[in-house]
Coordinates of C-alpha atoms and ligand atoms in Angstrom, one line a residue:
M249 CA -142.4 14.6 239.0
A250 CA -145.3 17.1 239.6
N251 CA -147.2 18.3 236.5
T252 CA -146.6 22.0 237.2
M253 CA -143.5 24.0 237.8
Q254 CA -142.7 27.5 239.2
A255 CA -141.7 30.1 236.6
A256 CA -141.2 33.9 236.3
V257 CA -143.5 34.9 233.5
V258 CA -143.7 38.1 231.4
E259 CA -147.4 38.7 230.9
H260 CA -147.2 42.3 229.7
F261 CA -144.2 44.2 228.3
G262 CA -142.7 46.7 230.8
Q263 CA -144.7 45.2 233.8
P264 CA -143.2 43.1 236.7
L265 CA -142.8 39.4 236.0
V266 CA -145.4 37.2 237.6
I267 CA -144.1 34.2 239.6
R268 CA -146.6 31.4 239.2
D269 CA -147.1 27.7 238.4
I270 CA -147.2 26.8 234.7
P271 CA -147.6 23.3 233.2
L272 CA -144.5 21.2 233.3
P273 CA -143.5 20.5 229.6
I274 CA -143.2 16.9 228.4
P275 CA -140.4 16.3 226.0
G276 CA -141.6 15.1 222.6
P277 CA -139.5 13.4 219.9
G278 CA -136.1 15.0 219.7
Q279 CA -136.6 17.1 222.8
I280 CA -135.2 16.9 226.4
L281 CA -136.4 18.3 229.7
V282 CA -133.7 20.0 231.9
K283 CA -134.1 20.5 235.6
T284 CA -132.7 24.0 236.2
E285 CA -129.9 24.4 238.8
A286 CA -129.0 28.0 238.0
C287 CA -129.8 30.7 235.4
G288 CA -128.0 33.9 234.8
V289 CA -129.9 37.2 234.3
C290 CA -128.7 38.9 231.2
H291 CA -129.5 42.5 230.1
T292 CA -131.1 40.9 227.1
D293 CA -133.8 39.4 229.4
L294 CA -134.6 43.0 230.4
H295 CA -134.9 44.1 226.7
A296 CA -137.1 41.0 226.1
A297 CA -139.4 41.8 229.0
H298 CA -139.7 45.5 227.9
G299 CA -140.4 44.5 224.3
D300 CA -137.4 46.7 223.2
W301 CA -136.6 45.2 219.9
P302 CA -138.3 45.2 216.4
V303 CA -139.2 41.5 216.7
K304 CA -140.9 40.9 220.0
P305 CA -141.6 37.7 221.8
S306 CA -145.2 36.5 222.0
L307 CA -146.8 37.0 225.4
P308 CA -146.8 35.3 227.9
F309 CA -143.2 33.9 227.9
V310 CA -140.5 32.8 230.4
P311 CA -137.2 34.7 229.9
G312 CA -133.7 33.3 230.7
H313 CA -131.0 32.0 228.3
E314 CA -128.2 31.2 230.8
G315 CA -130.0 28.2 232.3
I316 CA -127.9 25.3 233.4
G317 CA -129.3 22.0 234.7
L318 CA -129.4 18.3 234.6
V319 CA -131.1 16.3 231.9
A320 CA -134.3 15.0 233.7
A321 CA -136.2 13.4 230.9
I322 CA -135.5 12.5 227.3
G323 CA -138.0 12.3 224.4
P324 CA -138.1 9.6 221.8
G325 CA -135.1 9.4 219.4
V326 CA -132.7 11.6 221.4
T327 CA -129.1 10.4 221.1
E328 CA -127.1 13.5 221.8
V329 CA -127.3 13.6 225.7
T330 CA -127.9 11.1 228.5
L331 CA -130.0 11.4 231.6
G332 CA -128.3 13.3 234.4
E333 CA -125.9 15.0 232.1
R334 CA -125.2 18.8 232.9
V335 CA -126.2 21.0 230.0
G336 CA -126.9 24.7 229.3
V337 CA -129.9 26.0 227.4
P338 CA -128.6 29.0 225.5
W339 CA -129.9 31.9 223.5
L340 CA -129.4 29.9 220.3
Y341 CA -132.1 27.4 221.2
S342 CA -132.1 25.6 217.8
A343 CA -131.5 26.2 214.1
C344 CA -132.5 24.4 210.9
G345 CA -129.2 22.6 210.3
H346 CA -129.3 22.8 206.5
C347 CA -129.5 26.4 205.3
E348 CA -126.5 28.2 203.8
H349 CA -125.6 29.7 207.2
C350 CA -126.0 26.4 209.1
L351 CA -123.9 24.6 206.5
A352 CA -121.2 27.3 207.0
A353 CA -121.3 26.8 210.8
W354 CA -122.9 30.2 211.2
E355 CA -126.1 28.7 212.8
T356 CA -126.4 31.9 214.9
V357 CA -127.8 33.7 211.8
C358 CA -130.1 30.9 210.6
A359 CA -133.4 32.4 209.6
S360 CA -135.2 29.5 211.3
A361 CA -133.3 29.9 214.6
E362 CA -135.3 29.8 217.8
F363 CA -134.1 31.8 220.8
G364 CA -134.2 30.6 224.4
G365 CA -136.2 32.8 226.8
Y366 CA -137.5 34.7 223.7
T367 CA -139.2 32.6 221.1
K368 CA -139.1 29.6 223.4
N369 CA -139.6 29.6 227.2
G370 CA -136.3 29.9 229.0
G371 CA -134.5 29.3 232.3
F372 CA -136.4 31.5 234.8
A373 CA -138.3 28.3 235.6
Q374 CA -137.7 25.0 237.5
Y375 CA -137.5 23.1 234.2
I376 CA -136.6 24.0 230.6
L377 CA -137.6 22.1 227.4
A378 CA -134.6 22.0 225.1
D379 CA -133.3 20.8 221.8
P380 CA -130.4 18.5 222.6
K381 CA -128.6 19.3 219.3
Y382 CA -128.1 22.9 220.5
V383 CA -127.5 22.6 224.3
A384 CA -124.1 23.5 225.8
H385 CA -122.2 20.6 227.3
I386 CA -120.9 21.7 230.6
P387 CA -117.3 20.5 231.3
A388 CA -116.9 18.4 234.5
G389 CA -115.7 20.4 237.4
L390 CA -117.5 23.6 236.4
A391 CA -120.4 24.3 238.8
A392 CA -123.8 25.2 237.4
S393 CA -123.7 28.8 238.8
A394 CA -120.2 29.3 237.4
A395 CA -121.2 28.0 234.0
A396 CA -124.4 30.0 233.7
P397 CA -122.9 33.4 232.7
I398 CA -120.5 31.7 230.3
I399 CA -123.3 30.4 228.1
C400 CA -124.4 33.9 227.0
A401 CA -122.2 36.7 228.5
G402 CA -119.0 34.5 228.1
V403 CA -119.5 33.1 224.6
T404 CA -120.8 36.5 223.3
S405 CA -117.7 38.3 224.6
Y406 CA -115.3 35.6 223.4
K407 CA -116.8 35.5 219.9
G408 CA -117.0 39.3 219.7
I409 CA -113.3 39.5 220.6
K410 CA -112.4 36.9 217.9
E411 CA -114.4 39.0 215.4
T412 CA -112.2 42.1 216.2
K413 CA -109.3 40.1 214.7
A414 CA -107.0 41.8 217.3
K415 CA -103.7 39.9 217.7
P416 CA -101.8 39.1 220.9
G417 CA -100.0 42.2 222.2
E418 CA -102.6 44.6 220.5
W419 CA -105.2 46.7 222.3
L420 CA -108.7 45.6 223.0
A421 CA -111.1 48.3 224.3
V422 CA -114.2 46.9 226.1
S423 CA -117.0 49.4 226.5
G424 CA -119.4 48.4 229.3
I425 CA -117.9 46.4 232.1
G426 CA -121.1 44.6 233.2
G427 CA -122.1 41.0 232.8
L428 CA -120.5 40.7 229.3
G429 CA -117.7 43.2 229.8
H430 CA -116.2 41.8 233.0
L431 CA -115.8 38.5 231.2
A432 CA -114.6 40.2 228.0
V433 CA -111.7 41.7 230.0
Q434 CA -110.8 38.2 231.2
Y435 CA -111.1 36.6 227.8
G436 CA -109.1 39.4 226.2
K437 CA -106.3 39.0 228.8
A438 CA -106.3 35.2 228.3
M439 CA -106.0 35.7 224.5
G440 CA -102.9 37.9 225.0
L441 CA -104.5 41.3 224.4
R442 CA -103.9 44.6 226.3
I443 CA -107.1 45.9 227.8
C444 CA -108.7 49.3 227.9
A445 CA -111.9 49.3 229.9
I446 CA -114.6 51.9 229.4
D447 CA -117.7 52.4 231.6
I448 CA -119.7 55.2 233.2
D449 CA -119.3 53.8 236.7
D450 CA -115.9 54.1 238.5
N451 CA -116.6 50.9 240.6
K452 CA -116.9 48.9 237.4
L453 CA -113.7 50.4 236.1
E454 CA -111.9 49.6 239.3
H455 CA -113.2 46.0 238.9
A456 CA -111.8 45.9 235.4
R457 CA -108.4 47.1 236.7
R458 CA -108.4 44.2 239.2
L459 CA -109.1 41.9 236.3
G460 CA -106.1 43.2 234.4
A461 CA -107.2 46.2 232.4
E462 CA -104.3 48.7 231.9
V463 CA -106.2 51.7 230.8
L464 CA -109.5 52.9 232.4
V465 CA -111.8 55.4 230.8
N466 CA -114.9 56.9 232.3
A467 CA -117.1 57.5 229.3
R468 CA -118.8 60.5 230.9
N469 CA -115.6 62.6 230.8
S470 CA -115.6 65.1 228.0
D471 CA -112.1 64.2 227.0
A472 CA -112.7 60.4 227.1
I473 CA -111.9 59.8 223.4
E474 CA -108.7 61.9 223.3
K475 CA -107.4 60.4 226.6
M476 CA -108.2 56.8 225.4
R477 CA -106.5 57.4 222.0
A478 CA -103.4 58.9 223.7
A479 CA -103.1 56.0 226.2
T480 CA -103.4 53.4 223.5
G481 CA -101.1 55.1 221.0
G482 CA -103.9 55.8 218.5
G483 CA -106.9 53.8 219.6
A484 CA -107.6 50.1 220.0
H485 CA -107.1 47.5 217.3
G486 CA -110.3 45.9 218.5
V487 CA -113.2 47.6 220.2
L488 CA -116.0 45.5 221.7
I489 CA -119.1 47.5 222.7
T490 CA -121.3 45.7 225.2
A491 CA -122.9 48.9 226.8
P492 CA -126.7 49.0 226.4
S493 CA -126.5 52.7 225.7
L494 CA -126.4 54.4 222.2
G495 CA -123.8 56.9 223.3
A496 CA -121.3 54.2 223.7
F497 CA -121.5 53.2 220.0
H498 CA -120.5 56.5 218.5
Q499 CA -117.8 56.8 221.1
G500 CA -116.5 53.3 220.5
V501 CA -116.1 53.9 216.7
A502 CA -114.1 57.0 217.6
M503 CA -111.9 54.9 219.8
T504 CA -111.1 52.4 217.0
R505 CA -107.5 52.6 215.6
K506 CA -106.9 53.1 211.9
R507 CA -107.6 49.8 210.1
G508 CA -109.1 48.4 213.4
T509 CA -112.5 46.7 214.0
C510 CA -115.3 47.9 216.2
V511 CA -117.6 45.0 217.1
L512 CA -121.1 45.8 218.2
V513 CA -122.8 43.4 220.7
G514 CA -124.8 45.7 223.0
L515 CA -128.4 46.0 221.8
P516 CA -130.1 49.2 223.1
P517 CA -133.1 50.0 220.9
G518 CA -132.4 52.6 218.3
E519 CA -129.7 53.8 215.9
F520 CA -126.4 55.7 216.3
P521 CA -124.7 58.3 214.1
T522 CA -121.6 57.0 212.2
P523 CA -118.9 59.6 211.2
L524 CA -118.7 58.4 207.6
F525 CA -115.6 60.4 206.7
D526 CA -113.6 59.0 209.6
V527 CA -114.7 55.4 209.1
V528 CA -113.9 55.6 205.3
A529 CA -110.6 57.5 205.6
N530 CA -109.3 55.4 208.5
C531 CA -110.4 52.1 206.9
I532 CA -112.4 51.1 210.0
T533 CA -114.5 48.0 210.1
I534 CA -117.8 48.1 212.0
R535 CA -119.4 44.7 212.5
G536 CA -122.2 43.1 214.5
S537 CA -121.7 39.9 216.4
F538 CA -124.5 37.7 217.8
V539 CA -123.8 35.2 220.6
G540 CA -121.6 32.4 219.3
T541 CA -121.9 29.1 217.5
R542 CA -121.8 25.7 219.3
Q543 CA -118.0 25.5 218.6
D544 CA -117.5 29.0 220.1
M545 CA -119.6 27.8 223.1
A546 CA -117.3 24.8 223.6
E547 CA -114.2 27.0 223.4
A548 CA -115.7 29.7 225.8
L549 CA -116.6 27.0 228.3
A550 CA -113.1 25.5 228.1
F551 CA -111.5 28.8 229.2
A552 CA -113.8 28.7 232.2
A553 CA -113.1 25.1 233.0
A554 CA -109.3 25.8 232.8
G555 CA -109.8 28.6 235.3
K556 CA -108.7 31.3 232.8
V557 CA -112.0 33.2 233.1
K558 CA -114.3 33.3 236.1
A559 CA -117.6 35.1 236.3
D560 CA -118.2 37.2 239.4
I561 CA -121.7 36.1 240.5
E562 CA -124.3 37.1 243.0
L563 CA -126.8 34.3 243.8
Q564 CA -130.5 35.2 244.2
P565 CA -133.7 33.2 244.4
L566 CA -136.2 33.2 241.5
S567 CA -138.5 35.2 243.7
A568 CA -136.1 38.2 243.6
I569 CA -136.3 38.6 239.8
N570 CA -138.2 41.9 239.7
D571 CA -135.8 43.5 242.2
V572 CA -132.8 42.1 240.1
F573 CA -134.4 43.6 236.9
E574 CA -134.7 47.0 238.6
R575 CA -131.1 47.0 239.7
L576 CA -129.9 45.9 236.2
Q577 CA -131.9 48.7 234.7
R578 CA -130.2 51.2 237.1
G579 CA -126.7 49.7 236.4
D580 CA -126.7 48.5 240.0
V581 CA -125.6 44.9 239.4
P582 CA -121.8 44.7 239.9
S583 CA -121.3 41.8 237.4
R584 CA -123.9 39.0 237.0
V585 CA -126.8 37.8 239.1
V586 CA -127.4 34.1 238.8
L587 CA -130.8 32.7 240.0
D588 CA -130.1 29.7 242.2
F589 CA -132.6 26.9 242.0
S590 CA -130.8 24.5 244.3
Ligands
LIG445 P1 -125.1 44.8 232.1 O1 -126.2 45.7 232.5 O2 -124.7 43.7 233.0 O3 -123.8 45.7 231.8 C1 -123.8 46.9 231.0 C2 -122.6 47.8 231.4 O4 -122.6 48.9 230.6 C3 -122.7 48.4 232.8 O5 -121.5 48.2 233.5 C4 -123.0 49.8 232.6 O6 -122.5 50.7 233.7 C5 -122.3 50.1 231.3 N1 -122.7 51.3 230.6 C6 -123.9 51.9 230.5 N2 -123.8 52.9 229.7 C7 -122.6 53.0 229.2 C8 -121.9 53.9 228.4 N3 -122.5 55.0 227.8 N4 -120.6 53.7 228.1 C9 -119.9 52.7 228.7 N5 -120.5 51.8 229.5 C10 -121.8 52.0 229.8 O7 -125.5 44.2 230.6 P2 -125.0 42.9 229.9 O8 -125.8 41.7 230.4 O9 -123.5 42.9 229.9 O10 -125.6 43.1 228.4 C11 -125.1 44.3 227.7 C12 -125.8 44.4 226.4 O11 -125.4 43.4 225.5 C13 -127.3 44.4 226.4 O12 -127.8 45.4 225.5 C14 -127.6 43.0 225.9 O13 -128.9 42.9 225.3 C15 -126.5 42.8 224.9 N6 -126.2 41.4 224.6 C16 -126.0 41.1 223.3 C17 -125.6 39.8 222.9 C18 -125.3 39.5 221.5 O14 -125.3 38.4 221.1 N7 -125.0 40.5 220.6 C19 -125.6 38.8 223.9 C20 -125.8 39.2 225.2 C21 -126.1 40.5 225.5
LIG446 ZN1 -127.7 37.1 227.1
LIG447 ZN1 -130.3 27.2 209.2

């Protein structure tokens, strides 16, 4: 093994990533080194590289939290994985394991959690240092490039849908049919829900229709809310907002059925107005949802391994990352770009 590796590095917020060689990490006690095969590009990577959120990563850093690869080296004391095993290094990079949230199997909100491609270097690199207690175990038969979008976009969508508490036969509205949303449509279908898809791009809506959505709503139409409420007989029981746009949040709450739940997963910077009277009088629940636990991850991957959900991917080399980021910013990525390291 060489002692350097190629990586795409954020050196300054809002500037193009720099592709350069950085030192190859050596796994210490309780750590592993993963040789990257594929890494999805999530809109979160764009927020990270722009420094969009209140808690920013320290510069320089390597983004990427949909990295899949083979265990290439194991540090002392590691028992959870074996050499050559295929694993994913997700957003939830590690957690403390013993706080009240970890003990309740809510490790995603652990105050000591580290985040892949954010507080720890991620998958836009030939190798990734990982915590074997928190890696995703990729089922046999699922290719690295197919698994990559599942370990963030997939698990986040799946967990978010569970958090709506919508039951089979009820309506799920998915706002934003991009990387997360095109998988949310498929998870929702597989979970027995009826799907209403919302986007600002008619091509994305057409894609949702092909994936099984029954109601399509272009969010830019002035009567989008009324049409959606009429088509679903009073709004969706569960609404999942993946759109990285504040306008979608106000609209999503207005599309929630009485006693329904609106789950927020999109993370554009800022705040959105909430119509207090409607939320109170209609007994609507608004809740946040953040990726998924390791158990959610195993379940989300099982859907993919069983062929019930399949990410639509476009393969690109690491060298194309700045072009991919520009397209993602413009809404010009049909579903998910996966960086191919093979
Ligand atoms: P993406 O760019 O692939 O998809 C976004 C989609 O939203 C696009 O299809 C776009 O056309 C659509 N859109 C834009 N404005 C809209 C509007 N006003 N109404 C409806 N649709 C609109 O992004 P992605 O990778 O799917 O990520 C989406 C968001 O989810 C990002 O903000 C990301 O940071 C966040 N995210 C959150 C979590 C979490 O754990 N909560 C996990 C992953 C990603
Ligand atoms: Zn992500
Ligand atoms: Zn903890």
